[in-house]
XYZ file of C-alpha atoms in Angstrom:
540
model
C -66.702 -184.685 129.270
C -65.949 -182.218 126.478
C -68.065 -184.255 124.095
C -71.046 -184.130 126.478
C -70.693 -180.366 126.870
C -70.462 -179.906 123.093
C -73.651 -181.952 122.622
C -75.468 -179.889 125.251
C -74.331 -176.628 123.610
C -75.466 -177.875 120.200
C -78.817 -178.930 121.678
C -79.224 -175.554 123.355
C -78.462 -173.784 120.071
C -81.010 -175.872 118.209
C -83.599 -175.120 120.895
C -82.859 -171.390 120.575
C -83.165 -171.565 116.780
C -86.433 -173.503 117.031
C -87.789 -171.022 119.581
C -86.682 -168.107 117.401
C -88.385 -169.638 114.370
C -91.560 -170.185 116.400
C -91.504 -166.546 117.537
C -91.048 -165.390 113.928
C -93.994 -167.508 112.737
C -96.179 -166.218 115.584
C -95.113 -162.638 114.793
C -95.965 -163.051 111.102
C -99.334 -164.596 111.951
C -100.204 -161.851 114.429
C -99.092 -159.113 112.009
C -101.140 -160.630 109.192
C -104.175 -160.921 111.463
C -103.746 -157.306 112.564
C -103.316 -156.084 108.983
C -106.423 -158.006 107.913
C -108.474 -156.452 110.710
C -107.165 -153.003 109.824
C -107.982 -153.525 106.153
C -111.474 -154.835 106.923
C -112.104 -151.763 109.065
C -110.835 -149.587 106.201
C -113.207 -151.342 103.776
C -116.191 -150.909 106.106
C -115.376 -147.239 106.630
C -115.527 -146.642 102.862
C -118.621 -148.863 102.387
C -116.717 -151.215 100.102
C -117.882 -154.602 98.876
C -116.006 -157.546 97.402
C -115.710 -157.707 93.572
C -116.505 -160.934 91.676
C -113.769 -163.556 91.598
C -112.705 -165.810 88.721
C -112.526 -169.549 89.231
C -109.234 -171.370 88.663
C -108.467 -175.075 88.421
C -105.150 -174.960 90.288
C -104.145 -173.027 93.436
C -102.756 -169.496 93.019
C -104.167 -169.346 89.485
C -101.171 -171.324 88.182
C -103.278 -172.810 85.372
C -104.268 -169.339 84.113
C -100.740 -167.963 84.397
C -99.193 -170.949 82.628
C -101.721 -170.783 79.811
C -100.917 -167.106 79.226
C -97.175 -167.819 79.165
C -97.721 -170.657 76.683
C -99.919 -168.518 74.420
C -97.272 -165.795 74.450
C -94.551 -168.318 73.520
C -96.716 -169.580 70.639
C -97.526 -166.074 69.369
C -101.212 -166.722 70.071
C -103.955 -164.280 71.049
C -103.988 -163.810 74.832
C -106.548 -160.998 74.643
C -109.372 -162.957 72.989
C -108.401 -166.389 74.338
C -108.142 -165.545 78.047
C -108.662 -161.937 79.064
C -111.811 -160.892 77.186
C -113.727 -164.130 78.040
C -112.936 -163.493 81.721
C -114.307 -159.954 81.572
C -117.445 -161.037 79.724
C -118.212 -163.913 82.105
C -117.147 -162.330 85.416
C -117.588 -158.567 85.184
C -115.736 -155.448 84.086
C -113.865 -155.321 87.415
C -112.953 -158.652 88.955
C -110.391 -160.335 91.187
C -108.315 -163.399 90.413
C -105.941 -165.729 92.236
C -102.229 -164.990 91.953
C -98.992 -166.507 93.120
C -98.435 -167.035 96.850
C -101.952 -165.966 97.784
C -101.969 -162.641 95.917
C -105.320 -161.492 94.523
C -104.723 -159.224 91.513
C -107.537 -157.082 90.137
C -108.532 -156.851 86.469
C -110.144 -153.554 85.519
C -111.922 -152.117 82.471
C -114.407 -149.782 84.198
C -113.813 -146.176 83.036
C -114.372 -144.777 86.543
C -111.794 -147.122 88.002
C -109.326 -146.259 85.238
C -109.875 -142.603 86.048
C -109.133 -143.248 89.720
C -105.878 -145.092 88.957
C -104.570 -142.720 86.290
C -105.839 -139.407 87.657
C -107.790 -138.800 90.863
C -105.816 -141.299 92.992
C -102.654 -141.415 90.895
C -100.330 -141.189 93.920
C -101.890 -144.337 95.433
C -100.295 -146.487 92.730
C -96.823 -147.222 91.411
C -95.088 -149.295 88.732
C -91.488 -149.843 89.793
C -91.974 -153.088 91.739
C -93.848 -154.530 88.731
C -91.961 -153.234 85.735
C -88.339 -153.127 86.800
C -88.118 -156.917 87.054
C -90.127 -157.684 83.920
C -89.491 -154.800 81.512
C -86.159 -153.788 83.034
C -84.739 -156.895 81.366
C -84.981 -154.970 78.080
C -85.082 -151.233 78.900
C -83.402 -151.146 82.316
C -84.033 -148.275 84.722
C -85.872 -145.586 82.769
C -88.980 -143.397 82.811
C -91.157 -146.473 82.091
C -89.898 -148.677 84.935
C -89.575 -146.245 87.847
C -91.583 -144.188 90.315
C -90.885 -141.205 92.520
C -88.179 -138.577 91.992
C -86.388 -140.500 89.205
C -89.641 -140.772 87.208
C -90.571 -137.139 87.839
C -87.165 -135.936 86.719
C -87.222 -138.175 83.630
C -90.672 -136.860 82.750
C -89.398 -133.280 82.937
C -86.754 -134.207 80.331
C -89.066 -136.172 78.026
C -92.118 -133.923 78.089
C -90.726 -130.769 76.423
C -89.410 -132.788 73.526
C -92.900 -134.046 72.671
C -94.415 -130.556 72.725
C -96.231 -129.191 69.679
C -93.247 -127.027 68.830
C -90.842 -129.964 68.607
C -93.388 -132.032 66.662
C -93.948 -129.184 64.229
C -90.669 -129.764 62.378
C -91.639 -132.531 59.944
C -88.715 -132.307 57.546
C -87.171 -135.507 58.900
C -90.525 -137.268 58.549
C -90.706 -136.316 54.868
C -87.273 -137.849 54.291
C -88.394 -141.101 55.963
C -91.589 -141.060 53.849
C -89.613 -140.768 50.611
C -87.430 -143.673 51.664
C -90.544 -145.783 52.336
C -91.988 -144.893 48.916
C -88.704 -146.035 47.389
C -89.066 -149.388 49.162
C -92.558 -150.082 47.725
C -92.356 -152.530 44.781
C -92.687 -151.264 41.222
C -96.068 -151.270 39.478
C -97.190 -153.491 36.598
C -98.866 -152.300 33.397
C -102.164 -151.896 35.273
C -100.418 -149.661 37.838
C -100.707 -152.269 40.624
C -97.742 -153.239 42.751
C -96.909 -156.866 43.360
C -98.003 -158.365 46.678
C -95.849 -157.124 49.551
C -95.901 -156.639 53.328
C -96.243 -153.057 54.559
C -95.515 -153.944 58.200
C -91.678 -154.163 57.963
C -91.712 -150.933 55.946
C -93.720 -149.250 58.701
C -91.274 -150.536 61.330
C -88.302 -149.158 59.391
C -90.140 -145.878 58.762
C -90.842 -145.352 62.466
C -87.262 -146.362 63.316
C -85.809 -143.844 60.853
C -88.163 -140.981 61.727
C -87.944 -141.828 65.427
C -84.159 -141.833 65.596
C -84.026 -138.505 63.760
C -86.689 -136.923 65.969
C -85.300 -138.260 69.234
C -81.572 -138.387 68.603
C -80.863 -136.185 65.595
C -79.815 -138.948 63.187
C -81.746 -140.983 60.614
C -80.247 -144.470 60.650
C -81.404 -145.076 57.053
C -82.755 -148.549 57.840
C -85.291 -148.326 54.980
C -82.705 -147.665 52.281
C -80.167 -149.898 53.963
C -82.548 -152.847 53.488
C -82.624 -152.256 49.707
C -79.490 -153.744 48.097
C -77.472 -151.081 46.302
C -79.477 -148.112 47.588
C -76.643 -146.785 49.773
C -73.259 -146.843 48.082
C -71.248 -144.387 50.182
C -69.276 -146.220 52.862
C -69.487 -143.127 55.087
C -73.296 -143.325 54.942
C -73.557 -147.096 55.321
C -72.081 -146.984 58.802
C -72.337 -149.565 61.543
C -75.613 -148.344 63.013
C -77.293 -148.206 59.569
C -76.220 -151.769 58.840
C -77.531 -153.011 62.174
C -80.864 -151.225 61.786
C -81.306 -152.515 58.246
C -80.724 -156.137 59.270
C -77.645 -156.199 57.038
C -75.210 -157.487 59.651
C -74.301 -161.149 59.312
C -74.491 -163.686 62.107
C -77.219 -165.616 63.858
C -79.404 -162.635 64.791
C -80.552 -159.469 63.051
C -82.046 -156.268 64.435
C -85.714 -157.158 63.854
C -85.278 -160.615 65.348
C -83.490 -159.154 68.372
C -86.335 -156.713 68.933
C -88.919 -159.477 68.609
C -87.129 -161.949 70.884
C -86.571 -159.338 73.589
C -90.231 -158.287 73.414
C -91.462 -161.881 73.733
C -89.226 -162.479 76.767
C -90.410 -159.285 78.460
C -94.030 -160.320 77.918
C -93.373 -163.748 79.456
C -91.690 -162.140 82.458
C -94.717 -159.899 82.987
C -97.068 -162.915 82.863
C -94.925 -164.842 85.373
C -95.493 -162.107 87.995
C -93.044 -162.486 90.902
C -91.426 -165.470 89.163
C -90.362 -163.234 86.255
C -86.744 -164.387 86.679
C -87.688 -167.804 85.258
C -87.905 -166.185 81.802
C -84.232 -165.530 81.177
C -83.196 -167.496 78.099
C -79.701 -167.195 76.670
C -81.115 -166.245 73.272
C -83.163 -163.403 74.778
C -80.094 -162.211 76.693
C -78.161 -162.073 73.407
C -81.065 -160.183 71.819
C -80.977 -157.535 74.544
C -77.187 -157.289 74.255
C -77.629 -156.762 70.501
C -80.077 -153.899 71.077
C -77.834 -152.366 73.724
C -74.890 -152.433 71.291
C -77.025 -150.614 68.719
C -78.069 -147.955 71.241
C -74.550 -147.534 72.611
C -73.298 -146.844 69.102
C -76.185 -144.485 68.356
C -75.701 -142.540 71.588
C -71.896 -142.447 71.452
C -71.639 -141.260 67.847
C -74.370 -138.610 68.119
C -74.048 -137.326 71.676
C -73.132 -133.623 71.607
C -69.875 -132.481 73.145
C -70.226 -130.732 76.535
C -69.356 -127.367 75.013
C -71.669 -127.771 72.003
C -74.577 -125.327 71.769
C -78.132 -126.309 70.832
C -81.355 -124.628 69.760
C -82.527 -124.685 73.370
C -79.677 -122.273 74.123
C -80.917 -119.929 71.446
C -78.098 -120.778 69.053
C -77.600 -123.048 66.080
C -77.692 -126.815 66.505
C -80.435 -129.433 66.785
C -81.906 -129.932 70.242
C -82.937 -133.566 70.707
C -83.956 -135.862 73.530
C -80.458 -137.323 73.421
C -79.097 -133.789 73.939
C -81.271 -133.269 77.006
C -80.443 -136.672 78.498
C -76.710 -136.376 77.793
C -76.605 -133.000 79.533
C -78.402 -134.426 82.551
C -76.542 -137.688 83.141
C -72.969 -138.846 82.791
C -73.938 -142.468 83.522
C -73.677 -144.320 80.177
C -75.950 -147.179 81.300
C -78.712 -144.821 82.452
C -78.389 -142.884 79.191
C -78.605 -146.109 77.173
C -81.672 -147.354 79.072
C -83.581 -144.085 78.627
C -82.666 -143.910 74.926
C -83.623 -147.556 74.322
C -87.044 -147.085 75.902
C -87.681 -143.950 73.838
C -86.791 -145.877 70.693
C -89.040 -148.826 71.626
C -91.938 -146.461 72.316
C -91.526 -144.373 69.162
C -90.916 -147.331 66.854
C -93.341 -150.011 67.978
C -96.450 -148.062 68.986
C -96.614 -145.933 65.833
C -95.811 -148.875 63.549
C -98.512 -150.977 65.248
C -101.063 -148.210 64.739
C -100.121 -147.838 61.044
C -100.284 -151.600 60.515
C -103.780 -151.923 61.957
C -105.018 -148.811 60.152
C -103.938 -150.044 56.711
C -105.375 -153.483 57.424
C -108.684 -151.772 58.128
C -108.397 -149.655 54.973
C -107.709 -152.820 52.964
C -110.676 -154.546 54.597
C -112.981 -151.568 53.960
C -112.171 -150.113 50.492
C -115.007 -147.574 50.733
C -113.375 -146.081 53.859
C -110.073 -145.939 51.952
C -111.792 -143.993 49.155
C -113.569 -141.662 51.606
C -110.271 -140.978 53.370
C -108.422 -140.400 50.109
C -111.086 -137.935 48.979
C -110.717 -135.998 52.246
C -106.920 -135.984 51.881
C -107.018 -134.744 48.287
C -109.456 -132.007 49.306
C -107.237 -130.833 52.158
C -103.746 -131.475 50.744
C -104.023 -131.966 46.977
C -102.793 -134.864 44.847
C -99.253 -136.038 44.176
C -99.550 -134.994 40.522
C -100.218 -131.408 41.598
C -97.346 -131.531 44.074
C -99.758 -131.009 46.950
C -101.615 -127.724 47.173
C -101.197 -127.308 50.931
C -98.280 -128.046 53.236
C -98.645 -130.943 55.654
C -98.291 -129.514 59.154
C -99.378 -130.617 62.589
C -102.258 -128.126 62.429
C -103.428 -129.141 58.938
C -103.328 -132.794 59.976
C -105.506 -132.003 62.997
C -107.991 -130.146 60.776
C -108.421 -133.112 58.413
C -111.264 -134.549 60.450
C -111.879 -137.808 58.632
C -108.181 -138.671 58.863
C -108.313 -138.031 62.607
C -111.449 -140.169 62.912
C -109.857 -143.085 61.040
C -106.793 -142.961 63.290
C -108.879 -142.712 66.474
C -111.070 -145.624 65.419
C -107.924 -147.657 64.792
C -106.643 -146.833 68.276
C -110.030 -147.732 69.777
C -110.208 -151.234 68.318
C -106.464 -151.920 68.324
C -104.762 -149.918 71.089
C -100.964 -150.388 70.836
C -100.831 -150.891 74.616
C -103.892 -153.058 75.359
C -102.800 -153.896 78.919
C -101.263 -151.766 81.630
C -100.532 -152.441 85.268
C -100.085 -150.678 88.572
C -99.497 -151.774 92.168
C -101.174 -150.134 95.163
C -98.573 -148.420 97.364
C -101.106 -147.939 100.193
C -104.610 -149.131 101.083
C -106.968 -147.288 98.756
C -110.423 -147.450 97.143
C -111.766 -147.941 93.621
C -115.114 -146.188 93.068
C -116.980 -149.104 91.495
C -116.951 -152.856 90.787
C -117.956 -154.321 94.155
C -121.083 -156.161 95.259
C -123.578 -158.219 93.292
C -124.499 -155.331 91.014
C -120.878 -154.226 90.551
C -121.668 -150.657 91.623
C -120.166 -150.504 95.111
C -116.647 -149.265 95.910
C -113.840 -151.811 96.096
C -111.146 -151.713 98.803
C -107.662 -152.244 97.395
C -105.042 -153.598 99.784
C -101.502 -152.222 99.691
C -99.400 -154.398 97.380
C -102.325 -155.472 95.182
C -101.556 -155.591 91.456
C -104.098 -153.926 89.162
C -104.243 -155.092 85.535
C -105.813 -152.289 83.517
C -107.306 -153.352 80.176
C -108.200 -150.482 77.834
C -108.653 -153.085 75.082
C -111.718 -154.352 76.970
C -112.983 -150.850 77.810
C -112.881 -149.826 74.170
C -114.747 -152.966 73.059
C -117.663 -152.762 75.497
C -121.043 -152.735 73.755
C -122.670 -151.013 76.760
C -120.326 -148.040 76.180
C -119.828 -147.979 72.402
C -123.039 -149.544 71.110
C -123.987 -152.813 69.471
C -121.659 -152.072 66.541
C -118.675 -151.921 68.909
C -116.640 -154.432 66.889
C -117.219 -152.651 63.578
C -114.580 -150.296 62.215
C -116.670 -147.152 61.831
C -114.734 -143.826 61.866
C -118.004 -141.881 61.706
C -118.691 -142.707 65.357
C -116.151 -139.998 66.263
C -118.058 -137.159 64.584
C -119.956 -136.240 67.733
C -118.022 -138.069 70.412
C -115.889 -136.470 73.113
C -112.378 -137.836 73.490
C -111.847 -136.468 76.986
C -113.777 -139.122 78.918
C -112.183 -142.287 80.296
C -113.815 -144.692 77.843
C -110.944 -144.093 75.393
C -107.315 -144.260 76.526
C -104.912 -144.865 73.639
C -101.369 -144.498 75.068
C -98.796 -142.018 76.269
C -97.186 -140.210 73.335
C -100.397 -140.374 71.320
C -99.878 -136.948 69.716
C -96.492 -137.982 68.346
C -97.987 -141.147 66.827
C -100.981 -139.308 65.340
C -98.705 -136.718 63.741
C -96.182 -139.167 62.255
C -98.818 -141.718 61.180
C -101.077 -138.994 59.792
C -98.247 -137.510 57.732
C -97.336 -140.858 56.195
C -100.986 -141.692 55.481
C -101.484 -138.415 53.608
C -98.405 -138.999 51.471
C -99.309 -142.632 50.715
C -102.880 -141.843 49.689
C -101.680 -138.984 47.528
C -99.557 -141.535 45.651
C -101.922 -144.544 45.550
C -105.652 -144.567 44.763
C -106.601 -148.139 45.709
C -105.579 -150.902 48.110
C -106.275 -154.633 47.936
C -105.772 -157.176 50.731
C -103.837 -160.355 49.996
C -105.018 -162.348 53.034
C -108.567 -163.053 54.181
C -109.292 -160.242 56.669
C -112.547 -161.603 58.058
C -110.581 -162.657 61.162
C -107.151 -161.086 61.653
C -104.758 -162.994 63.960
C -103.235 -160.794 66.646
C -100.849 -161.227 69.548
C -99.453 -159.098 72.366
C -95.785 -158.450 73.069
C -94.749 -154.913 73.963
C -97.606 -153.822 71.664
C -100.702 -155.359 70.062
C -99.417 -156.690 66.744
C -100.952 -158.060 63.554
C -99.481 -161.559 63.504
C -99.477 -162.035 59.729
C -98.297 -158.552 58.830
C -99.990 -156.188 56.346
C -99.878 -158.004 53.001
C -101.437 -155.832 50.295
C -101.258 -154.564 46.729
C -101.436 -150.832 45.964
C -102.492 -149.075 42.749
C -100.496 -146.050 41.654
C -102.656 -142.963 41.098
C -102.734 -141.553 37.581
C -100.375 -138.625 37.016
């Protein structure tokens, strides 16, 4: 009897579970139907039309996603292999198939960029996208969050990048001298041997960035030159790590590269980002975190220590501001690591592309050098004018060369946002692409300034030519040109180094064939083969 009762109870339970599951499925179906009707009504109300849609071979765009992950793993060019062909064949705003029925948007229309970044800024967020992908490397920081945490972080970061803080370029000069020391010696014809400028730029931006942001130059440039730093007190742990001088299976540069590759894969995998979680990448992130922990711990001011912000002696840095605001060591590390990534990689990428262009176009190099000598003097004369943020801004041809570099090779070629409510993009819908587009809550928007800044209908038929003169009469305030956040910092640091290099050297020669320069995207748009050149020392 007991067995019969037990079977009946079990049967009743299974019936209840089945009925509950049926109710849940019906509820989901009804809710989805209701949401679709609501969204369609919203689209009609705003006179929206559907944007063009890319074709995919496999459901959910798996073929496209997998190809992008593979290209990233191979260090290949995702921009020109996948993204730009899609824009050219489909339209400058289009929709694609994503995982589990999602339909992400790809955008390069200036008006739509303006809506996302300015007029409808509050309709979009980043946290649900970035925290899973980029949080693997930089954790919870200003780059991976929305809302009050982001607003508060911004209030701490923003003052430090003001003109006043940027105006003190003494630390930059020290990093410049270290870079000049690292350039190979010249032969009897005053030419250097062939060498790669890219690692020198990365060490320069690391040294100047750590001093600007945290009050300490980690001396990675000199630390990479055997015998340049003899004092054991100077060659400390953080200097050795930054200079790739620590033994073992991984060095600092490799750790940075591996972590960046993994983050890029995670971003391409969308909601399946957790599949990119290799042991080697985990060790790379742990390596970077150890570096930052040491940097923050050894240079964090004591609670009672005064700073310039208080009106007394002492160097006020971003680390100072963050350390005063948080006592959570992990949050402090994440914020500091992101600031270092941003200051190091974006500026170094810009410098790398700019000197590749100068090597490819010697007449532009000579024009720029002439402008620099006119405004700042030569190295033999010791420089007739000081290099300041204002004098750099007034050297117009230098500014034009840097802006043209950022146009063709933006350090951040892709950005992304997710709609936090139903909203509208002003253009991109319909057969002519001019009607508004309704954006459903939860839709991912992939924003491609790389495509915007390479559109012939905006920039002219010579859009792919490196021509600084195009900036002579062009406004920078429209939405056809969007370099990256922190642009003024990069322009100041890169401009300063460029002035000092061209004061010292009067010619540049490319080692590689620059007719087609391989590129790939990790955290930034990088020159795959580096910046291999020879430089000629200017006559004294």
